[in-house]
mmCIF file with all atom_site columns, C-alpha atoms in Angstrom:
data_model
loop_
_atom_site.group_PDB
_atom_site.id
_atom_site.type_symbol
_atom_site.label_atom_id
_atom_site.label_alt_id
_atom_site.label_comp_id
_atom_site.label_asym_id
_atom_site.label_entity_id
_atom_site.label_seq_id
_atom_site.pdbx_PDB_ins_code
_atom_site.Cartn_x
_atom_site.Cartn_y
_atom_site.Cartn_z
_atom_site.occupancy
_atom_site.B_iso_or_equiv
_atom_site.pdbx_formal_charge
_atom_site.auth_seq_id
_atom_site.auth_comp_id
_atom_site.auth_asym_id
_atom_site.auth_atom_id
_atom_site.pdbx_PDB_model_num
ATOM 1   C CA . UNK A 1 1   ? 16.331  -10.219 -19.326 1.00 97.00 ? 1   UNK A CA 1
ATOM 2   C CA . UNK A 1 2   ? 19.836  -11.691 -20.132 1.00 97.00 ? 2   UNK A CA 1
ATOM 3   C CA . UNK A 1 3   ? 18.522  -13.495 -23.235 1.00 98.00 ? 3   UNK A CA 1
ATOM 4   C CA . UNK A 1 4   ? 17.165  -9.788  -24.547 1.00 98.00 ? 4   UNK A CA 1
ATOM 5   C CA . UNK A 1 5   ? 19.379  -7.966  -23.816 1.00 98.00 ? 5   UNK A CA 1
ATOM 6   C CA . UNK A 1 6   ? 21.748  -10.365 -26.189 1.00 98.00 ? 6   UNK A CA 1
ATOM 7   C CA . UNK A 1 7   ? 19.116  -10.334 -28.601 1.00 98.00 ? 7   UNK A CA 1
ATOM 8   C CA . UNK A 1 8   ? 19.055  -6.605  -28.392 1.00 98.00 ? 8   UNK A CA 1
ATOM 9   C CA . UNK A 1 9   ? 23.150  -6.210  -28.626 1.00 98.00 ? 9   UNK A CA 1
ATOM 10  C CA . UNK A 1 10  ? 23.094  -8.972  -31.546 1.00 98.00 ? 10  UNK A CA 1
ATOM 11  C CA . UNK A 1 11  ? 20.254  -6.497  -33.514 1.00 98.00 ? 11  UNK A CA 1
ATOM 12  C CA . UNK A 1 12  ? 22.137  -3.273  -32.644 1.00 98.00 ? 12  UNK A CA 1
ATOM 13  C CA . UNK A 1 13  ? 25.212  -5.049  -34.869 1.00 97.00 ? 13  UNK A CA 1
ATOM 14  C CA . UNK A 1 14  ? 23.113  -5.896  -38.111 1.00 97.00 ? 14  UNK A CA 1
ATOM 15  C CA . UNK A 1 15  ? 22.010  -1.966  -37.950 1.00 97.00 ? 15  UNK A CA 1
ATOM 16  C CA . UNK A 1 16  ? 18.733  -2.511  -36.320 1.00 98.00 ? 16  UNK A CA 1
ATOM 17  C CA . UNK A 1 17  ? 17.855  -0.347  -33.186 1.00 98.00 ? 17  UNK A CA 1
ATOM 18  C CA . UNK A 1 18  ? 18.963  -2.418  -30.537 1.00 98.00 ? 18  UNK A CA 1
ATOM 19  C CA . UNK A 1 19  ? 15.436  -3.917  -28.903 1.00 98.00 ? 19  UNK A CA 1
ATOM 20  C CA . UNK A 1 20  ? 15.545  -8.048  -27.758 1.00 98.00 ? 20  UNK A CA 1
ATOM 21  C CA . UNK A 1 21  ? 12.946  -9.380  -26.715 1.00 99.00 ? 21  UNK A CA 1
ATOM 22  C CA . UNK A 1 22  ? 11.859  -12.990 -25.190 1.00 98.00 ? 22  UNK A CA 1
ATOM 23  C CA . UNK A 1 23  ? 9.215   -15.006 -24.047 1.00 98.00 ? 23  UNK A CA 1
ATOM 24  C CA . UNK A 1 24  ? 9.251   -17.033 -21.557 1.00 98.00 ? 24  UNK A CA 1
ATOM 25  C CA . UNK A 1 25  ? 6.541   -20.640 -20.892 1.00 97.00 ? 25  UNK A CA 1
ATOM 26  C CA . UNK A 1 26  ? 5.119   -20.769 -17.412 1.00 95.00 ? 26  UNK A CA 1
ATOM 27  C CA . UNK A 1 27  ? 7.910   -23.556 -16.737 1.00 96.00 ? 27  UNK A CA 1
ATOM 28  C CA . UNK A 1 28  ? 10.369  -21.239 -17.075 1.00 96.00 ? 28  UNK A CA 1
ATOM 29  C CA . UNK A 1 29  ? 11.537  -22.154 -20.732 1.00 97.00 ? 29  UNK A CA 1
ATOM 30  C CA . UNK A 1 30  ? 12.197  -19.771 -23.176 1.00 98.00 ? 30  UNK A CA 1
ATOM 31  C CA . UNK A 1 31  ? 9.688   -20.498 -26.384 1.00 98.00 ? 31  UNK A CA 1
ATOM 32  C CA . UNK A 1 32  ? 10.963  -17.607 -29.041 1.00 98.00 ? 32  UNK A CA 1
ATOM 33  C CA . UNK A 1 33  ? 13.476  -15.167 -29.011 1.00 98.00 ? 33  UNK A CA 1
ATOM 34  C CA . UNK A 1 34  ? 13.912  -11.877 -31.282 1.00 98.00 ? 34  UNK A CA 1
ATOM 35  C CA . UNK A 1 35  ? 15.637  -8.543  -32.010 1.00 98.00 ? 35  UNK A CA 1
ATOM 36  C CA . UNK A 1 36  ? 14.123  -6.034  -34.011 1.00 98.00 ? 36  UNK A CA 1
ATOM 37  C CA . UNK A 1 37  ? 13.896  -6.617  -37.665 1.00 98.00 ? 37  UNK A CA 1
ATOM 38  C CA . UNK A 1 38  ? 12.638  -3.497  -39.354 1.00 98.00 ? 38  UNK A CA 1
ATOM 39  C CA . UNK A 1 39  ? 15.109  -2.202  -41.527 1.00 98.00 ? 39  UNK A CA 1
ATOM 40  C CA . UNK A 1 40  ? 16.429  -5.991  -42.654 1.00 98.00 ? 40  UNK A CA 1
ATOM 41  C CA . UNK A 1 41  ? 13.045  -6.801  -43.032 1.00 98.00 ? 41  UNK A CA 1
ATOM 42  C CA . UNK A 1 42  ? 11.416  -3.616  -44.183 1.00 98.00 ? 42  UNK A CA 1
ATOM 43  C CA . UNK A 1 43  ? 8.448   -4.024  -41.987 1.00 98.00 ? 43  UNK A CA 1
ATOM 44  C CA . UNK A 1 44  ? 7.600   -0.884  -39.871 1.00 98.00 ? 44  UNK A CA 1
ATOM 45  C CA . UNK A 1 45  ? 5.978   -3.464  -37.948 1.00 98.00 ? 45  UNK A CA 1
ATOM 46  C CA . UNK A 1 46  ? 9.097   -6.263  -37.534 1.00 98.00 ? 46  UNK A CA 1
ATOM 47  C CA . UNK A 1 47  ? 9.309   -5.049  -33.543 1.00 98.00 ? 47  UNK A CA 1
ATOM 48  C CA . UNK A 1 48  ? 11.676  -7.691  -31.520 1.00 98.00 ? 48  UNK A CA 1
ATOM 49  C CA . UNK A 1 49  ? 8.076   -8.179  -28.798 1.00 98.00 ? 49  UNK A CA 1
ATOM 50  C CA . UNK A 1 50  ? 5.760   -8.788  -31.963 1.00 98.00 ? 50  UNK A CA 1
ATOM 51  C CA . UNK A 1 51  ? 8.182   -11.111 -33.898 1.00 98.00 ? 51  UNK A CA 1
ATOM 52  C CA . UNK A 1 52  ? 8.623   -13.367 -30.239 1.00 98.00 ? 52  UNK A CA 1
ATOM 53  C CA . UNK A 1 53  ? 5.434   -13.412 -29.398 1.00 98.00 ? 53  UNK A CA 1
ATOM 54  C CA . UNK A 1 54  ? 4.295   -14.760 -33.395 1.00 98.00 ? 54  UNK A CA 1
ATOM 55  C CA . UNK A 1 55  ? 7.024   -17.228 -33.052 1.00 98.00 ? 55  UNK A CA 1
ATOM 56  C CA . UNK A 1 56  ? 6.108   -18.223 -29.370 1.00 98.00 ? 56  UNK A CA 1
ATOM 57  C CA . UNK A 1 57  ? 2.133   -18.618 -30.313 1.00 98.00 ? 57  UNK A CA 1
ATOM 58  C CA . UNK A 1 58  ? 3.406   -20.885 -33.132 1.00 97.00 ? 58  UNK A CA 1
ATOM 59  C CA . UNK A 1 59  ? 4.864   -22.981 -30.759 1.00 95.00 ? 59  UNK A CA 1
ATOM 60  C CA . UNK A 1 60  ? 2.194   -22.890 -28.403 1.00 94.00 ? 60  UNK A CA 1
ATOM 61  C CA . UNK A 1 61  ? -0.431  -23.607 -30.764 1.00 93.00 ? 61  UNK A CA 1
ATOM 62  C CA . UNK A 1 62  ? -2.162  -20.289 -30.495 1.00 93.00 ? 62  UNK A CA 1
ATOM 63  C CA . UNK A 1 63  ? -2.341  -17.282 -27.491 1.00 96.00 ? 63  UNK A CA 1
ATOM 64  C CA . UNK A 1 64  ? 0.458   -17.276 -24.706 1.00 98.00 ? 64  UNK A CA 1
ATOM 65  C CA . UNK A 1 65  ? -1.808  -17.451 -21.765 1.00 96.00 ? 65  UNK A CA 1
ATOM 66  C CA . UNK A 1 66  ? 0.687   -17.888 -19.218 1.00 96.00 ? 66  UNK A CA 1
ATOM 67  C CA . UNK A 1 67  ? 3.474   -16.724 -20.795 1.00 98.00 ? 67  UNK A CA 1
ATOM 68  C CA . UNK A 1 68  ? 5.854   -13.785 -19.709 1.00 98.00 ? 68  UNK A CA 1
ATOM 69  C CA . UNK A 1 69  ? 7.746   -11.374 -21.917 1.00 98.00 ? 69  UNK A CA 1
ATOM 70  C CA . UNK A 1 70  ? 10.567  -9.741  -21.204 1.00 98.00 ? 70  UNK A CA 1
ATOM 71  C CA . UNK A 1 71  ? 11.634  -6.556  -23.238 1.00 98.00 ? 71  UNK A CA 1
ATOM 72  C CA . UNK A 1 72  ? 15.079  -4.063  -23.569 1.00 98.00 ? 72  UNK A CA 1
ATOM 73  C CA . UNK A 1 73  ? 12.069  -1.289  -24.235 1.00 98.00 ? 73  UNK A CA 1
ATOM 74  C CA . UNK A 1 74  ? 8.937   -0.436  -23.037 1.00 98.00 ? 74  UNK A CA 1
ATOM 75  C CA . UNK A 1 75  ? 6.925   -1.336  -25.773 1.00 98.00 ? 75  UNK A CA 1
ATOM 76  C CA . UNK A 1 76  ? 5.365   1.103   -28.232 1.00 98.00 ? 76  UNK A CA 1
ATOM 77  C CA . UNK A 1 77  ? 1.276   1.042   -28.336 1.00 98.00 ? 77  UNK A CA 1
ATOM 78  C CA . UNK A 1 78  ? 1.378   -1.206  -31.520 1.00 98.00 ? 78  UNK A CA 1
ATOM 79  C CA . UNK A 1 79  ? 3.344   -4.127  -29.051 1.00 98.00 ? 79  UNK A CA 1
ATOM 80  C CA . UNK A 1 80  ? 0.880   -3.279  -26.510 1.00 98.00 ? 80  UNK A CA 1
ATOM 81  C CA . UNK A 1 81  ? -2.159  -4.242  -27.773 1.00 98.00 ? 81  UNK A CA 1
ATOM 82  C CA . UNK A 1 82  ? -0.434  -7.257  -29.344 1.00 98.00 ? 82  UNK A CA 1
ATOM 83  C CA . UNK A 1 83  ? 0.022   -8.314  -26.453 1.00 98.00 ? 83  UNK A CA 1
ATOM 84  C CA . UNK A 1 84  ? -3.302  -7.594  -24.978 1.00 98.00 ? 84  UNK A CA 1
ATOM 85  C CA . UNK A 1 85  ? -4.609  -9.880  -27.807 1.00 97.00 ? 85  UNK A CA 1
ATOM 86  C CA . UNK A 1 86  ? -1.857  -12.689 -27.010 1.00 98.00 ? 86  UNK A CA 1
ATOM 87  C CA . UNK A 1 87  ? -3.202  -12.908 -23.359 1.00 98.00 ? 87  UNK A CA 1
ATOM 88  C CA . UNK A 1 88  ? 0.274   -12.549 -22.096 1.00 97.00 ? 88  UNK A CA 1
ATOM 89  C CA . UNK A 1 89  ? 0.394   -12.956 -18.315 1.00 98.00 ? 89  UNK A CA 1
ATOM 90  C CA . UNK A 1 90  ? 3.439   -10.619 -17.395 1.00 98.00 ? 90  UNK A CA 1
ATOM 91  C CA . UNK A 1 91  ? 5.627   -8.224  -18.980 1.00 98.00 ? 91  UNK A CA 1
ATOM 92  C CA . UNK A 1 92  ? 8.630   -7.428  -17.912 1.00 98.00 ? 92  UNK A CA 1
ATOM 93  C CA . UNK A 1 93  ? 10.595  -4.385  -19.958 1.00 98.00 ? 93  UNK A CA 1
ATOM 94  C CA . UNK A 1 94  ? 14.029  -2.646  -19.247 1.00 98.00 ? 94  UNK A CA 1
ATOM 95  C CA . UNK A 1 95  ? 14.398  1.169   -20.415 1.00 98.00 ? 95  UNK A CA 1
ATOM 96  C CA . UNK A 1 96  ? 11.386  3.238   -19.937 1.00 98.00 ? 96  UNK A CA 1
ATOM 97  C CA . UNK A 1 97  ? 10.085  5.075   -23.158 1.00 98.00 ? 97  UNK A CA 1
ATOM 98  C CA . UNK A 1 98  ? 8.347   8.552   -22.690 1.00 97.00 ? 98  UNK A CA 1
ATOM 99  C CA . UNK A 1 99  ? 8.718   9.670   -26.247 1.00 96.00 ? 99  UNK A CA 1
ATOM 100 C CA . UNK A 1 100 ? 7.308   6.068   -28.175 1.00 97.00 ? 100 UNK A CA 1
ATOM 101 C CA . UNK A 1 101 ? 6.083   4.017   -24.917 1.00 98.00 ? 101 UNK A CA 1
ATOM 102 C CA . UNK A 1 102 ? 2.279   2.694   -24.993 1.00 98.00 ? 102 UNK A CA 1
ATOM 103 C CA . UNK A 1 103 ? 2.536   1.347   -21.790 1.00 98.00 ? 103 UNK A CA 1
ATOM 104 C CA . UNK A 1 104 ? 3.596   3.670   -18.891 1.00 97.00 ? 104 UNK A CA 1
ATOM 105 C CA . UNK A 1 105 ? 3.469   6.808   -21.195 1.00 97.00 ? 105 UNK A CA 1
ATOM 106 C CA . UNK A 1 106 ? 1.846   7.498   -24.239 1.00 96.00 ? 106 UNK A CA 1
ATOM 107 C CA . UNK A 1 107 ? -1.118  5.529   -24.973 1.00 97.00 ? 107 UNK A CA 1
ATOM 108 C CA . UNK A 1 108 ? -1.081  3.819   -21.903 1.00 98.00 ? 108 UNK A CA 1
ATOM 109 C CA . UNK A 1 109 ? -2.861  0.705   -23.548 1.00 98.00 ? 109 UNK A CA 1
ATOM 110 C CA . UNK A 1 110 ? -3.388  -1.263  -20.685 1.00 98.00 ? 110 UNK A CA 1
ATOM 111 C CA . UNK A 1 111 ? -5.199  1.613   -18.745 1.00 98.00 ? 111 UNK A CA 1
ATOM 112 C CA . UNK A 1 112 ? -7.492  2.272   -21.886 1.00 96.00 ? 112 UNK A CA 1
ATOM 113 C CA . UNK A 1 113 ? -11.721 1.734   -20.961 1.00 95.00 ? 113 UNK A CA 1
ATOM 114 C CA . UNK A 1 114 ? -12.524 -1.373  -22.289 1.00 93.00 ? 114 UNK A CA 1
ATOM 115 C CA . UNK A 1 115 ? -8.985  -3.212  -22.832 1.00 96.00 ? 115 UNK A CA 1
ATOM 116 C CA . UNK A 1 116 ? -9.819  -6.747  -22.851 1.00 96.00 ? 116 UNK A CA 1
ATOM 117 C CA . UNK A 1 117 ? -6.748  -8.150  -20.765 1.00 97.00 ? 117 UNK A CA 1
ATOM 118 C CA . UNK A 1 118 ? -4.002  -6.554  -18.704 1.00 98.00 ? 118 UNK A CA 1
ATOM 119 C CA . UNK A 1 119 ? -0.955  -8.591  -17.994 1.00 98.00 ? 119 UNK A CA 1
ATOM 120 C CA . UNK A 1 120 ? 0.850   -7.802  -15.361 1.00 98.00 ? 120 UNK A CA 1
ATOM 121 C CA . UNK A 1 121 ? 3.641   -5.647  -15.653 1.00 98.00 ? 121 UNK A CA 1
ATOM 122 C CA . UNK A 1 122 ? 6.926   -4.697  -14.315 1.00 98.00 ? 122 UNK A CA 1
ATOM 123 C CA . UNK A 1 123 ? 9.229   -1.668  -15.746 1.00 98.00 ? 123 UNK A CA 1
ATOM 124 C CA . UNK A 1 124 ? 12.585  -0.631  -15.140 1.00 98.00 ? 124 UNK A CA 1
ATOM 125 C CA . UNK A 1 125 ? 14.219  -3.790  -15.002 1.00 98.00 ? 125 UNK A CA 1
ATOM 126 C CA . UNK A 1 126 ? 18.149  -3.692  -15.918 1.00 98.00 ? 126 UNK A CA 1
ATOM 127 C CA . UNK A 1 127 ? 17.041  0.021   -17.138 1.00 98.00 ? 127 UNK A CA 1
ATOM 128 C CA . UNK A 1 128 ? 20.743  1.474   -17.192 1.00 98.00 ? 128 UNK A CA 1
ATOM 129 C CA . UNK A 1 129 ? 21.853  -0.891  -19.333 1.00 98.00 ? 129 UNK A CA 1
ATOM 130 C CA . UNK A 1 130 ? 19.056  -1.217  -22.145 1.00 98.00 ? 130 UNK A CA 1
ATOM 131 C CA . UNK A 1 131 ? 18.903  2.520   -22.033 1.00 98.00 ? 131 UNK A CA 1
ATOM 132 C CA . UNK A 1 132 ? 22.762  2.844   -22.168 1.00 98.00 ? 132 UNK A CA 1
ATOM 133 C CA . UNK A 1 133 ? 22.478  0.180   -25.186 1.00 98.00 ? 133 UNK A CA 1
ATOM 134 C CA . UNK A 1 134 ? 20.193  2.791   -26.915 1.00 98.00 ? 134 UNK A CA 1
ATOM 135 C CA . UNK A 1 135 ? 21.909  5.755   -26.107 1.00 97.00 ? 135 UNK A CA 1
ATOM 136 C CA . UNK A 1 136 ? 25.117  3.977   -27.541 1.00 97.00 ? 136 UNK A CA 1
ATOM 137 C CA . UNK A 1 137 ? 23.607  2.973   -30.771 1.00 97.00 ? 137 UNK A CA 1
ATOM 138 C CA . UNK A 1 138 ? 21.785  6.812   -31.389 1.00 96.00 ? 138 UNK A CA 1
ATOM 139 C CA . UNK A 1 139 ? 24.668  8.261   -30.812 1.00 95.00 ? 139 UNK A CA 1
ATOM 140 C CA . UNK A 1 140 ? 26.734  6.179   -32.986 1.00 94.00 ? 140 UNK A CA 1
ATOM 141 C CA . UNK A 1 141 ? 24.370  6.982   -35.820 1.00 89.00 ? 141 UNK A CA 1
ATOM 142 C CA . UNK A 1 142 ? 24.639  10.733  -35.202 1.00 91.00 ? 142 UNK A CA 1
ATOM 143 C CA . UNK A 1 143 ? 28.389  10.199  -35.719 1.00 88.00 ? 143 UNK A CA 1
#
C-alpha cells in the first residue's frame, strides 16, 4: 500500500485526483504501478487500477491470475469489472467510497448474479490516510 499511496501523492501533484494504485506478482514483486491519469490524459477512463492492471497484463503476457492489487480507493464499478475480467486474485483498497464505490457500495460488482470471478478482497486498509489524501486535495480545489 506504500507504493500507492506514493503513486497516489505523486498524481495529486500533476492535478490528478490523488488515486495510486499497484499490482503486485504472486512472488511478491511489484509488475506495474500507476496514478490516475484522466485529466493529463483526457480519458474518463485513465483510472490509476485500470492503467496497472493494462501495464501488469503486458508484462504477464495476458490476465493476472494470481496477482494482487492494492488501491488508495475503493474502486468505482468500471475498475471492478476490470478486474473481474483480469482474474485478479486479491484486492486490497484503502479509503472506502460510498458515493462512486462498485465494490462495497454502489454496484457491488462482485456480489452481482452471474459475475464470472470474485477476487478476494480486503477494504479499509491505511483508510485515514488515503481518505485524508482525498479530503486534502478536494478541499484544496474548493480553495
Amino acid at each position: 500500500m506504500e507504493a500507492a499511496l506514493a503513486e497516489a501523492k505523486a498524481a495529486g501533484v500533476r492535478g490528478e485526483v490523488p488515486v495510486g494504485a499497484v499490482v503486485v506478482g504472486s512472488d511478491g514483486a511489484v509488475l506495474a504501478a500507476a496514478g490516475n491519469e484522466v485529466e493529463a490524459a483526457r480519458d474518463a477512463s485513465a483510472h490509476a487500477e485500470l492503467l496497472a492492471m493494462r501495464a501488469a497484463a503486458r508484462a504477464m503476457g495476458g490476465r493476472l491470475a494470481g496477482c494482487d492489487l492494492y488501491v488508495t480507493l475503493e474502486p468505482c464499478a468500471m475498475c471492478a469489472g476490470a478486474m473481474v475480467h483480469f482474474r485478479l486474485r486479491r484486492l486490497v483498497f484503502g479509503a472506502y467510497d460510498p458515493k462512486g464505490g462498485g465494490v462495497e457500495h454502489g454496484a457491488r460488482v462482485f456480489a452481482a448474479p452471474g459475475c464470472l470471478h470474485v477476487p478476494e478482497v480486503l477494504g479499509g486498509v491505511r483508510e485515514a490516510e488515503c481518505g485524508d489524501l482525498l479530503r486534502a486535495f478536494f478541499k484544496d480545489l474548493r480553495t
